[in-house]
Amino acid sequence: MTGLASSGRHDLFSETAEEMYNNAPCGFLSADAEGTIIRANRRVAEMSGRSLDELVGQVRFQELLTVGGRIYYETHVGPLLLMQDHVEEIALDIRGPDGIVPVLLNAEVRRHSNGEVIGIRASILDATERRRYERELLASRNAGEEAARMKGELISMISHDIRTPLSTLTTIGELLEMSPLNEDQAKYVRMLKSSTSNLLRLVNDVLDLGKIEAGHMRLINKPVNLRQLVRGLGDETRIEAHRKGLRFDVDIDPRLPPRLLTDAIKLGRVLSNLLGNAVKFTDSGEVGLVVQLLDIDNHCARVGFEVRDTGIGIPKDQIDRIFDDFRQGNDEIGSRYGGSGLGLGICKKFLALLGAELAVDSAPGTGTSFHFELDMEQAAPGLDADS
């Protein structure tokens, strides 16, 4: 067996250099300084549909190309080849026996010791499959762009045809709540408000996600009274927390500057989503919001935000997935507590725009803490602060 194997290897490598040249899977040719082919292998003959006798000493390499390819070679490729002595993977088209053959040209210039050009050596690779693959990629990209366009139109429709009436329903619920109602009517109005608020929050999340993916989401930094913003969010959350029998605390660092530059809407959405989740996933105990000044100089303040609860907690193997769009920790949570699974993903994306990163510490049965740090410039004196 050893002798046979050795004999087989010997036979394989006994192929002469000339045979290897002629039987190579890609085309090889040499041309003189004028471009006339002086040597070529069988693959060049097959691609061009000519015999070796019809090629060698009879035609210039550029005459094998299509009209457009020849013009491109003579005006761009040839001068570039002479300037840098080589070219790599130049896409050209050869006129073959059955039509156009796309090829990739690699070539180098051969020179005398005095620098005079002797000719060129070139390899020609049939790029038919590569060109087909590129066309498929282009078609796939076009299909993706069309899908993105249709998605944008859907988001636009959602914005106008769904969000507007939902906002109206929310307002109607608030007006009804202020009118004289019996116990059953008050319960129905609370259900109406809760359902429309949840649906409006979902629509807003979908719209924001679409804007972020399309690259249309922009920061609008304005002077913000951070204390007032946090207190307002705390008042809204306190109502829901007390309704569930939860204790709710807001701790605001008294050293916070009165005016800081940030996007109050996006920061408010982040804190509102985190607080809403904390209340939703906490059945007993407490929810808290802490805003702490971590560092400050004449121009900038670093502020830490933390939303913590004593809720159901998150297992370590599920923490990463809670930030995926339309995903929750597990199916049981989705069926028990509801929700779209968009809130935390939106928070993470908004904070990335603000230059911060959302972190989480949690364990099942002990609660969860979401926290992030935000660098904000101090607003110049005289600028009015938004709430």
mmCIF file of C-alpha atoms in Angstrom:
data_model
loop_
_atom_site.group_PDB
_atom_site.id
_atom_site.type_symbol
_atom_site.label_atom_id
_atom_site.label_comp_id
_atom_site.label_asym_id
_atom_site.label_seq_id
_atom_site.Cartn_x
_atom_site.Cartn_y
_atom_site.Cartn_z
ATOM 1 C CA MET A 1 0.000 0.000 0.000
ATOM 2 C CA THR A 2 2.801 2.384 0.847
ATOM 3 C CA GLY A 3 4.472 1.722 -2.461
ATOM 4 C CA LEU A 4 1.245 2.365 -4.383
ATOM 5 C CA ALA A 5 0.599 5.607 -2.503
ATOM 6 C CA SER A 6 4.113 6.839 -3.150
ATOM 7 C CA SER A 7 3.794 5.916 -6.806
ATOM 8 C CA GLY A 8 0.514 7.848 -7.042
ATOM 9 C CA ARG A 9 2.055 10.970 -5.550
ATOM 10 C CA HIS A 10 5.026 10.638 -7.893
ATOM 11 C CA ASP A 11 2.734 10.408 -10.931
ATOM 12 C CA LEU A 12 0.791 13.456 -9.751
ATOM 13 C CA PHE A 13 3.875 15.633 -9.411
ATOM 14 C CA SER A 14 5.519 14.358 -12.566
ATOM 15 C CA GLU A 15 3.269 16.732 -14.549
ATOM 16 C CA THR A 16 5.493 19.197 -16.380
ATOM 17 C CA ALA A 17 5.317 22.920 -15.868
ATOM 18 C CA GLU A 18 4.044 23.259 -19.429
ATOM 19 C CA GLU A 19 1.175 20.854 -18.732
ATOM 20 C CA MET A 20 0.269 22.648 -15.538
ATOM 21 C CA TYR A 21 0.298 25.982 -17.404
ATOM 22 C CA ASN A 22 -1.986 24.693 -20.165
ATOM 23 C CA ASN A 23 -4.400 22.858 -17.844
ATOM 24 C CA ALA A 24 -4.732 25.618 -15.230
ATOM 25 C CA PRO A 25 -8.344 26.506 -14.279
ATOM 26 C CA CYS A 26 -7.777 30.200 -15.028
ATOM 27 C CA GLY A 27 -6.388 31.846 -18.120
ATOM 28 C CA PHE A 28 -2.698 32.778 -18.409
ATOM 29 C CA LEU A 29 -1.155 34.841 -21.165
ATOM 30 C CA SER A 30 1.920 36.897 -21.982
ATOM 31 C CA ALA A 31 1.960 39.837 -24.374
ATOM 32 C CA ASP A 32 4.688 42.022 -25.842
ATOM 33 C CA ALA A 33 5.045 45.760 -25.278
ATOM 34 C CA GLU A 34 2.362 46.445 -27.921
ATOM 35 C CA GLY A 35 -0.098 44.081 -26.277
ATOM 36 C CA THR A 36 0.154 41.315 -28.881
ATOM 37 C CA ILE A 37 -0.319 37.903 -27.300
ATOM 38 C CA ILE A 38 2.868 35.848 -27.564
ATOM 39 C CA ARG A 39 1.776 32.973 -25.321
ATOM 40 C CA ALA A 40 -1.511 31.765 -23.859
ATOM 41 C CA ASN A 41 -2.962 28.657 -22.275
ATOM 42 C CA ARG A 42 -5.977 26.612 -23.224
ATOM 43 C CA ARG A 43 -8.329 28.448 -20.783
ATOM 44 C CA VAL A 44 -7.777 31.759 -22.606
ATOM 45 C CA ALA A 45 -8.674 30.016 -25.873
ATOM 46 C CA GLU A 46 -11.853 28.566 -24.341
ATOM 47 C CA MET A 47 -13.015 31.902 -22.914
ATOM 48 C CA SER A 48 -12.368 33.792 -26.157
ATOM 49 C CA GLY A 49 -13.692 31.096 -28.484
ATOM 50 C CA ARG A 50 -10.460 31.105 -30.549
ATOM 51 C CA SER A 51 -7.779 28.523 -31.065
ATOM 52 C CA LEU A 52 -4.273 29.102 -29.721
ATOM 53 C CA ASP A 53 -3.055 29.509 -33.309
ATOM 54 C CA GLU A 54 -5.625 32.282 -33.786
ATOM 55 C CA LEU A 55 -4.440 34.000 -30.616
ATOM 56 C CA VAL A 56 -0.646 33.786 -30.465
ATOM 57 C CA GLY A 57 1.020 36.424 -32.587
ATOM 58 C CA GLN A 58 -2.310 37.379 -34.187
ATOM 59 C CA VAL A 59 -4.273 39.606 -31.799
ATOM 60 C CA ARG A 60 -3.671 42.027 -28.998
ATOM 61 C CA PHE A 61 -5.155 41.254 -25.616
ATOM 62 C CA GLN A 62 -7.473 44.263 -25.697
ATOM 63 C CA GLU A 63 -8.988 42.978 -28.957
ATOM 64 C CA LEU A 64 -10.519 40.102 -26.989
ATOM 65 C CA LEU A 65 -12.582 42.568 -24.965
ATOM 66 C CA THR A 66 -15.988 44.061 -25.674
ATOM 67 C CA VAL A 67 -16.037 47.548 -27.183
ATOM 68 C CA GLY A 68 -16.637 49.152 -23.811
ATOM 69 C CA GLY A 69 -14.017 46.964 -22.155
ATOM 70 C CA ARG A 70 -11.431 47.837 -24.770
ATOM 71 C CA ILE A 71 -12.010 51.570 -24.320
ATOM 72 C CA TYR A 72 -11.744 51.172 -20.557
ATOM 73 C CA TYR A 73 -8.540 49.136 -20.882
ATOM 74 C CA GLU A 74 -6.847 51.602 -23.202
ATOM 75 C CA THR A 75 -7.869 54.744 -21.300
ATOM 76 C CA HIS A 76 -7.594 53.533 -17.701
ATOM 77 C CA VAL A 77 -6.210 50.049 -17.115
ATOM 78 C CA GLY A 78 -3.259 50.252 -19.554
ATOM 79 C CA PRO A 79 -1.957 53.630 -18.255
ATOM 80 C CA LEU A 80 -2.427 52.458 -14.649
ATOM 81 C CA LEU A 81 -0.529 49.252 -15.388
ATOM 82 C CA LEU A 82 2.418 51.200 -16.847
ATOM 83 C CA MET A 83 2.396 53.641 -13.955
ATOM 84 C CA GLN A 84 2.470 51.137 -11.075
ATOM 85 C CA ASP A 85 3.669 47.982 -12.916
ATOM 86 C CA HIS A 86 0.701 45.880 -11.767
ATOM 87 C CA VAL A 87 -3.089 45.807 -11.503
ATOM 88 C CA GLU A 88 -5.289 43.483 -9.467
ATOM 89 C CA GLU A 89 -8.834 42.187 -10.002
ATOM 90 C CA ILE A 90 -9.837 44.601 -12.753
ATOM 91 C CA ALA A 91 -13.349 43.717 -13.942
ATOM 92 C CA LEU A 92 -13.545 43.378 -17.741
ATOM 93 C CA ASP A 93 -15.716 41.559 -20.285
ATOM 94 C CA ILE A 94 -14.384 39.197 -22.972
ATOM 95 C CA ARG A 95 -16.335 38.381 -26.118
ATOM 96 C CA GLY A 96 -16.810 34.623 -25.835
ATOM 97 C CA PRO A 97 -18.243 32.061 -28.271
ATOM 98 C CA ASP A 98 -21.615 32.037 -26.477
ATOM 99 C CA GLY A 99 -21.769 35.652 -25.371
ATOM 100 C CA ILE A 100 -20.070 37.932 -22.879
ATOM 101 C CA VAL A 101 -17.708 36.359 -20.335
ATOM 102 C CA PRO A 102 -17.053 38.570 -17.277
ATOM 103 C CA VAL A 103 -13.456 38.218 -16.086
ATOM 104 C CA LEU A 104 -11.084 39.564 -13.456
ATOM 105 C CA LEU A 105 -7.672 40.659 -14.755
ATOM 106 C CA ASN A 106 -4.460 40.508 -12.724
ATOM 107 C CA ALA A 107 -1.399 41.692 -14.633
ATOM 108 C CA GLU A 108 2.192 42.790 -14.140
ATOM 109 C CA VAL A 109 4.663 44.613 -16.380
ATOM 110 C CA ARG A 110 7.994 43.017 -17.351
ATOM 111 C CA ARG A 111 10.895 45.405 -17.923
ATOM 112 C CA HIS A 112 14.540 45.342 -19.067
ATOM 113 C CA SER A 113 17.161 46.271 -16.523
ATOM 114 C CA ASN A 114 17.169 49.751 -18.098
ATOM 115 C CA GLY A 115 13.442 50.133 -17.362
ATOM 116 C CA GLU A 116 12.215 49.583 -20.914
ATOM 117 C CA VAL A 117 8.938 47.651 -21.093
ATOM 118 C CA ILE A 118 9.281 44.102 -22.481
ATOM 119 C CA GLY A 119 5.637 43.128 -22.110
ATOM 120 C CA ILE A 120 3.035 41.957 -19.621
ATOM 121 C CA ARG A 121 2.068 38.740 -17.905
ATOM 122 C CA ALA A 122 -1.561 38.303 -16.952
ATOM 123 C CA SER A 123 -4.011 35.908 -15.360
ATOM 124 C CA ILE A 124 -7.685 35.976 -16.333
ATOM 125 C CA LEU A 125 -10.286 34.503 -13.984
ATOM 126 C CA ASP A 126 -13.778 33.682 -15.227
ATOM 127 C CA ALA A 127 -16.034 35.773 -12.950
ATOM 128 C CA THR A 128 -19.387 34.553 -14.280
ATOM 129 C CA GLU A 129 -20.452 33.058 -10.932
ATOM 130 C CA ARG A 130 -19.128 36.023 -9.006
ATOM 131 C CA ARG A 131 -21.070 38.423 -11.245
ATOM 132 C CA ARG A 132 -24.218 36.350 -10.765
ATOM 133 C CA TYR A 133 -23.715 36.446 -6.998
ATOM 134 C CA GLU A 134 -23.264 40.228 -7.106
ATOM 135 C CA ARG A 135 -26.510 40.565 -9.082
ATOM 136 C CA GLU A 136 -28.303 38.460 -6.479
ATOM 137 C CA LEU A 137 -26.891 40.636 -3.704
ATOM 138 C CA LEU A 138 -28.040 43.764 -5.526
ATOM 139 C CA ALA A 139 -31.515 42.296 -6.009
ATOM 140 C CA SER A 140 -31.613 41.383 -2.320
ATOM 141 C CA ARG A 141 -30.546 44.899 -1.341
ATOM 142 C CA ASN A 142 -33.200 46.415 -3.592
ATOM 143 C CA ALA A 143 -35.800 44.139 -2.026
ATOM 144 C CA GLY A 144 -34.612 45.221 1.420
ATOM 145 C CA GLU A 145 -34.870 48.877 0.446
ATOM 146 C CA GLU A 146 -38.389 48.295 -0.849
ATOM 147 C CA ALA A 147 -39.334 46.583 2.414
ATOM 148 C CA ALA A 148 -37.865 49.518 4.351
ATOM 149 C CA ARG A 149 -39.876 51.936 2.203
ATOM 150 C CA MET A 150 -43.084 50.023 2.865
ATOM 151 C CA LYS A 151 -42.243 49.896 6.560
ATOM 152 C CA GLY A 152 -41.780 53.667 6.544
ATOM 153 C CA GLU A 153 -45.180 54.116 4.917
ATOM 154 C CA LEU A 154 -46.740 51.834 7.533
ATOM 155 C CA ILE A 155 -45.140 53.839 10.331
ATOM 156 C CA SER A 156 -46.420 57.046 8.769
ATOM 157 C CA MET A 157 -49.918 55.557 8.615
ATOM 158 C CA ILE A 158 -49.689 54.458 12.238
ATOM 159 C CA SER A 159 -48.591 57.935 13.242
ATOM 160 C CA HIS A 160 -51.520 59.678 11.589
ATOM 161 C CA ASP A 161 -54.380 57.193 11.548
ATOM 162 C CA ILE A 162 -53.876 55.439 14.883
ATOM 163 C CA ARG A 163 -51.967 57.680 17.260
ATOM 164 C CA THR A 164 -54.186 60.729 16.731
ATOM 165 C CA PRO A 165 -57.493 59.031 17.670
ATOM 166 C CA LEU A 166 -55.753 57.240 20.560
ATOM 167 C CA SER A 167 -54.636 60.577 21.952
ATOM 168 C CA THR A 168 -58.225 61.799 21.642
ATOM 169 C CA LEU A 169 -59.510 58.748 23.537
ATOM 170 C CA THR A 170 -56.977 59.379 26.305
ATOM 171 C CA THR A 171 -58.171 62.973 26.626
ATOM 172 C CA ILE A 172 -61.815 61.850 26.692
ATOM 173 C CA GLY A 173 -60.984 59.392 29.488
ATOM 174 C CA GLU A 174 -59.385 62.145 31.542
ATOM 175 C CA LEU A 175 -62.427 64.410 31.040
ATOM 176 C CA LEU A 176 -64.817 61.614 31.994
ATOM 177 C CA GLU A 177 -62.803 60.932 35.139
ATOM 178 C CA MET A 178 -63.379 64.512 36.266
ATOM 179 C CA SER A 179 -67.162 64.252 35.821
ATOM 180 C CA PRO A 180 -69.642 62.798 38.370
ATOM 181 C CA LEU A 181 -69.559 59.001 38.017
ATOM 182 C CA ASN A 182 -70.980 56.079 39.915
ATOM 183 C CA GLU A 183 -68.728 53.254 41.030
ATOM 184 C CA ASP A 184 -69.187 51.110 37.909
ATOM 185 C CA GLN A 185 -68.734 54.060 35.561
ATOM 186 C CA ALA A 186 -65.534 55.095 37.357
ATOM 187 C CA LYS A 187 -64.219 51.529 36.985
ATOM 188 C CA TYR A 188 -64.977 51.521 33.252
ATOM 189 C CA VAL A 189 -63.278 54.874 32.785
ATOM 190 C CA ARG A 190 -60.165 53.603 34.568
ATOM 191 C CA MET A 191 -60.150 50.574 32.263
ATOM 192 C CA LEU A 192 -60.559 52.868 29.252
ATOM 193 C CA LYS A 193 -57.678 55.087 30.350
ATOM 194 C CA SER A 194 -55.419 52.134 31.114
ATOM 195 C CA SER A 195 -56.082 50.416 27.781
ATOM 196 C CA THR A 196 -55.676 53.539 25.661
ATOM 197 C CA SER A 197 -52.515 54.565 27.550
ATOM 198 C CA ASN A 198 -50.957 51.124 27.036
ATOM 199 C CA LEU A 199 -51.865 51.102 23.352
ATOM 200 C CA LEU A 200 -50.621 54.660 22.863
ATOM 201 C CA ARG A 201 -47.349 53.717 24.566
ATOM 202 C CA LEU A 202 -46.968 50.738 22.206
ATOM 203 C CA VAL A 203 -47.650 52.901 19.136
ATOM 204 C CA ASN A 204 -45.105 55.481 20.302
ATOM 205 C CA ASP A 205 -42.527 52.743 20.881
ATOM 206 C CA VAL A 206 -43.057 51.330 17.372
ATOM 207 C CA LEU A 207 -42.763 54.811 15.858
ATOM 208 C CA ASP A 208 -39.590 55.548 17.799
ATOM 209 C CA LEU A 209 -38.084 52.197 16.824
ATOM 210 C CA GLY A 210 -38.782 52.934 13.165
ATOM 211 C CA LYS A 211 -37.178 56.371 13.409
ATOM 212 C CA ILE A 212 -34.086 54.969 15.129
ATOM 213 C CA GLU A 213 -33.643 52.192 12.548
ATOM 214 C CA ALA A 214 -34.069 54.713 9.713
ATOM 215 C CA GLY A 215 -31.494 57.035 11.296
ATOM 216 C CA HIS A 216 -34.057 59.833 11.622
ATOM 217 C CA MET A 217 -33.934 60.124 15.404
ATOM 218 C CA ARG A 218 -32.099 63.272 16.485
ATOM 219 C CA LEU A 219 -31.238 64.766 19.854
ATOM 220 C CA ILE A 220 -32.819 68.093 20.752
ATOM 221 C CA ASN A 221 -30.803 69.403 23.677
ATOM 222 C CA LYS A 222 -32.385 72.236 25.616
ATOM 223 C CA PRO A 223 -31.975 73.640 29.127
ATOM 224 C CA VAL A 224 -33.856 71.338 31.510
ATOM 225 C CA ASN A 225 -34.861 71.710 35.128
ATOM 226 C CA LEU A 226 -33.936 68.156 36.063
ATOM 227 C CA ARG A 227 -35.496 68.315 39.530
ATOM 228 C CA GLN A 228 -38.819 69.383 38.055
ATOM 229 C CA LEU A 229 -38.676 66.714 35.338
ATOM 230 C CA VAL A 230 -37.996 63.947 37.870
ATOM 231 C CA ARG A 231 -40.665 65.163 40.295
ATOM 232 C CA GLY A 232 -43.246 65.189 37.510
ATOM 233 C CA LEU A 233 -42.407 61.618 36.535
ATOM 234 C CA GLY A 234 -42.479 60.640 40.201
ATOM 235 C CA ASP A 235 -45.969 62.079 40.674
ATOM 236 C CA GLU A 236 -47.271 60.076 37.711
ATOM 237 C CA THR A 237 -45.664 56.872 38.950
ATOM 238 C CA ARG A 238 -46.800 57.362 42.545
ATOM 239 C CA ILE A 239 -50.450 57.087 41.522
ATOM 240 C CA GLU A 240 -49.947 53.667 39.894
ATOM 241 C CA ALA A 241 -47.657 52.466 42.701
ATOM 242 C CA HIS A 242 -50.139 53.377 45.449
ATOM 243 C CA ARG A 243 -52.937 51.744 43.448
ATOM 244 C CA LYS A 244 -50.978 48.460 43.750
ATOM 245 C CA GLY A 245 -50.203 49.089 47.414
ATOM 246 C CA LEU A 246 -46.528 49.781 46.789
ATOM 247 C CA ARG A 247 -44.318 52.271 48.536
ATOM 248 C CA PHE A 248 -42.747 54.767 46.157
ATOM 249 C CA ASP A 249 -39.813 57.084 46.917
ATOM 250 C CA VAL A 250 -37.973 59.695 44.865
ATOM 251 C CA ASP A 251 -34.529 60.773 46.057
ATOM 252 C CA ILE A 252 -33.105 63.822 44.229
ATOM 253 C CA ASP A 253 -29.631 65.092 45.058
ATOM 254 C CA PRO A 254 -29.994 68.712 46.297
ATOM 255 C CA ARG A 255 -26.623 69.581 44.696
ATOM 256 C CA LEU A 256 -27.997 69.191 41.166
ATOM 257 C CA PRO A 257 -27.458 72.325 39.045
ATOM 258 C CA PRO A 258 -30.708 74.158 38.294
ATOM 259 C CA ARG A 259 -30.332 73.941 34.497
ATOM 260 C CA LEU A 260 -28.699 71.205 32.425
ATOM 261 C CA LEU A 261 -28.629 70.689 28.673
ATOM 262 C CA THR A 262 -30.224 67.429 27.518
ATOM 263 C CA ASP A 263 -33.082 66.025 25.468
ATOM 264 C CA ALA A 264 -35.828 66.101 28.086
ATOM 265 C CA ILE A 265 -38.297 64.097 25.979
ATOM 266 C CA LYS A 266 -35.952 61.157 25.441
ATOM 267 C CA LEU A 267 -34.626 61.184 28.988
ATOM 268 C CA GLY A 268 -38.215 61.393 30.254
ATOM 269 C CA ARG A 269 -39.234 58.427 28.082
ATOM 270 C CA VAL A 270 -36.356 56.349 29.439
ATOM 271 C CA LEU A 271 -37.226 57.071 33.075
ATOM 272 C CA SER A 272 -40.958 56.665 32.437
ATOM 273 C CA ASN A 273 -40.440 53.247 30.803
ATOM 274 C CA LEU A 274 -38.148 52.081 33.595
ATOM 275 C CA LEU A 275 -40.538 53.283 36.301
ATOM 276 C CA GLY A 276 -43.532 51.754 34.511
ATOM 277 C CA ASN A 277 -41.758 48.389 34.313
ATOM 278 C CA ALA A 278 -40.734 48.593 37.960
ATOM 279 C CA VAL A 279 -44.339 49.094 39.068
ATOM 280 C CA LYS A 280 -45.686 46.455 36.657
ATOM 281 C CA PHE A 281 -43.288 43.722 37.790
ATOM 282 C CA THR A 282 -43.528 44.474 41.519
ATOM 283 C CA ASP A 283 -46.441 42.941 43.431
ATOM 284 C CA SER A 284 -45.325 43.939 46.932
ATOM 285 C CA GLY A 285 -42.689 46.111 48.544
ATOM 286 C CA GLU A 286 -41.396 49.299 46.991
ATOM 287 C CA VAL A 287 -40.198 51.140 43.892
ATOM 288 C CA GLY A 288 -37.678 53.946 44.004
ATOM 289 C CA LEU A 289 -36.027 56.525 41.761
ATOM 290 C CA VAL A 290 -32.648 57.960 42.752
ATOM 291 C CA VAL A 291 -30.967 60.866 40.951
ATOM 292 C CA GLN A 292 -27.470 61.600 42.226
ATOM 293 C CA LEU A 293 -24.797 64.125 41.265
ATOM 294 C CA LEU A 294 -21.617 62.110 40.703
ATOM 295 C CA ASP A 295 -19.224 64.798 39.468
ATOM 296 C CA ILE A 296 -19.318 68.431 38.419
ATOM 297 C CA ASP A 297 -17.099 71.183 37.056
ATOM 298 C CA ASN A 298 -17.718 74.620 35.601
ATOM 299 C CA HIS A 299 -19.136 73.235 32.362
ATOM 300 C CA CYS A 300 -20.400 69.696 32.846
ATOM 301 C CA ALA A 301 -22.183 67.536 35.401
ATOM 302 C CA ARG A 302 -22.247 63.759 35.583
ATOM 303 C CA VAL A 303 -25.558 62.541 36.960
ATOM 304 C CA GLY A 304 -26.407 58.997 37.985
ATOM 305 C CA PHE A 305 -29.946 57.631 37.614
ATOM 306 C CA GLU A 306 -31.261 54.483 39.254
ATOM 307 C CA VAL A 307 -34.705 52.872 39.163
ATOM 308 C CA ARG A 308 -34.993 50.024 41.647
ATOM 309 C CA ASP A 309 -37.756 47.717 42.807
ATOM 310 C CA THR A 310 -38.469 44.678 44.958
ATOM 311 C CA GLY A 311 -40.222 42.851 42.134
ATOM 312 C CA ILE A 312 -39.887 39.435 40.529
ATOM 313 C CA GLY A 313 -36.294 39.979 39.386
ATOM 314 C CA ILE A 314 -34.545 38.622 36.297
ATOM 315 C CA PRO A 315 -32.452 35.418 36.060
ATOM 316 C CA LYS A 316 -28.884 35.995 34.860
ATOM 317 C CA ASP A 317 -29.373 33.904 31.726
ATOM 318 C CA GLN A 318 -32.276 36.135 30.656
ATOM 319 C CA ILE A 319 -30.767 39.580 31.283
ATOM 320 C CA ASP A 320 -29.250 39.983 27.811
ATOM 321 C CA ARG A 321 -32.434 39.088 25.947
ATOM 322 C CA ILE A 322 -34.649 41.631 27.736
ATOM 323 C CA PHE A 323 -33.057 44.383 25.626
ATOM 324 C CA ASP A 324 -34.006 42.700 22.329
ATOM 325 C CA ASP A 325 -36.885 44.269 20.437
ATOM 326 C CA PHE A 326 -40.221 42.471 20.911
ATOM 327 C CA ARG A 327 -38.629 40.116 23.460
ATOM 328 C CA GLN A 328 -39.254 39.599 27.162
ATOM 329 C CA GLY A 329 -37.442 37.472 29.679
ATOM 330 C CA ASN A 330 -39.629 34.436 28.944
ATOM 331 C CA ASP A 331 -43.076 33.515 27.632
ATOM 332 C CA GLU A 332 -44.545 33.241 31.125
ATOM 333 C CA ILE A 333 -43.732 36.883 31.865
ATOM 334 C CA GLY A 334 -45.334 37.972 28.597
ATOM 335 C CA SER A 335 -48.552 36.067 29.286
ATOM 336 C CA ARG A 336 -48.779 37.161 32.929
ATOM 337 C CA TYR A 337 -47.795 40.817 32.726
ATOM 338 C CA GLY A 338 -48.406 41.656 29.063
ATOM 339 C CA GLY A 339 -46.433 44.233 27.138
ATOM 340 C CA SER A 340 -44.757 44.357 23.741
ATOM 341 C CA GLY A 341 -41.149 43.798 24.786
ATOM 342 C CA LEU A 342 -40.110 47.100 23.207
ATOM 343 C CA GLY A 343 -39.702 49.339 26.258
ATOM 344 C CA LEU A 344 -36.214 48.333 27.388
ATOM 345 C CA GLY A 345 -34.916 48.178 23.821
ATOM 346 C CA ILE A 346 -36.137 51.746 23.270
ATOM 347 C CA CYS A 347 -34.514 52.831 26.556
ATOM 348 C CA LYS A 348 -31.177 51.350 25.524
ATOM 349 C CA LYS A 349 -31.300 53.007 22.093
ATOM 350 C CA PHE A 350 -32.325 56.401 23.514
ATOM 351 C CA LEU A 351 -29.513 56.267 26.059
ATOM 352 C CA ALA A 352 -27.037 55.373 23.318
ATOM 353 C CA LEU A 353 -28.103 58.572 21.545
ATOM 354 C CA LEU A 354 -27.589 60.455 24.810
ATOM 355 C CA GLY A 355 -24.126 58.921 25.223
ATOM 356 C CA ALA A 356 -25.001 56.619 28.122
ATOM 357 C CA GLU A 357 -25.316 52.872 28.669
ATOM 358 C CA LEU A 358 -28.112 51.129 30.525
ATOM 359 C CA ALA A 359 -26.954 48.578 33.090
ATOM 360 C CA VAL A 360 -28.965 46.158 35.210
ATOM 361 C CA ASP A 361 -28.453 44.291 38.476
ATOM 362 C CA SER A 362 -31.071 41.715 39.313
ATOM 363 C CA ALA A 363 -31.835 38.345 40.862
ATOM 364 C CA PRO A 364 -35.080 36.366 40.950
ATOM 365 C CA GLY A 365 -37.224 37.176 43.975
ATOM 366 C CA THR A 366 -35.059 40.061 45.229
ATOM 367 C CA GLY A 367 -35.810 42.829 42.739
ATOM 368 C CA THR A 368 -34.067 44.754 39.998
ATOM 369 C CA SER A 369 -31.975 47.904 39.625
ATOM 370 C CA PHE A 370 -31.613 49.683 36.273
ATOM 371 C CA HIS A 371 -29.016 52.427 36.307
ATOM 372 C CA PHE A 372 -27.044 54.699 33.986
ATOM 373 C CA GLU A 373 -24.806 57.764 34.127
ATOM 374 C CA LEU A 374 -25.325 60.801 31.933
ATOM 375 C CA ASP A 375 -22.929 63.661 31.198
ATOM 376 C CA MET A 376 -24.767 66.953 30.690
ATOM 377 C CA GLU A 377 -23.479 70.454 30.073
ATOM 378 C CA GLN A 378 -24.585 73.175 32.420
ATOM 379 C CA ALA A 379 -26.873 75.630 30.661
ATOM 380 C CA ALA A 380 -25.606 79.180 30.264
ATOM 381 C CA PRO A 381 -27.206 81.743 32.605
ATOM 382 C CA GLY A 382 -30.257 83.411 31.168
ATOM 383 C CA LEU A 383 -31.513 80.400 29.232
ATOM 384 C CA ASP A 384 -34.972 79.280 30.240
ATOM 385 C CA ALA A 385 -35.182 75.708 31.501
ATOM 386 C CA ASP A 386 -37.815 73.299 30.216
ATOM 387 C CA SER A 387 -39.619 71.115 32.685
#
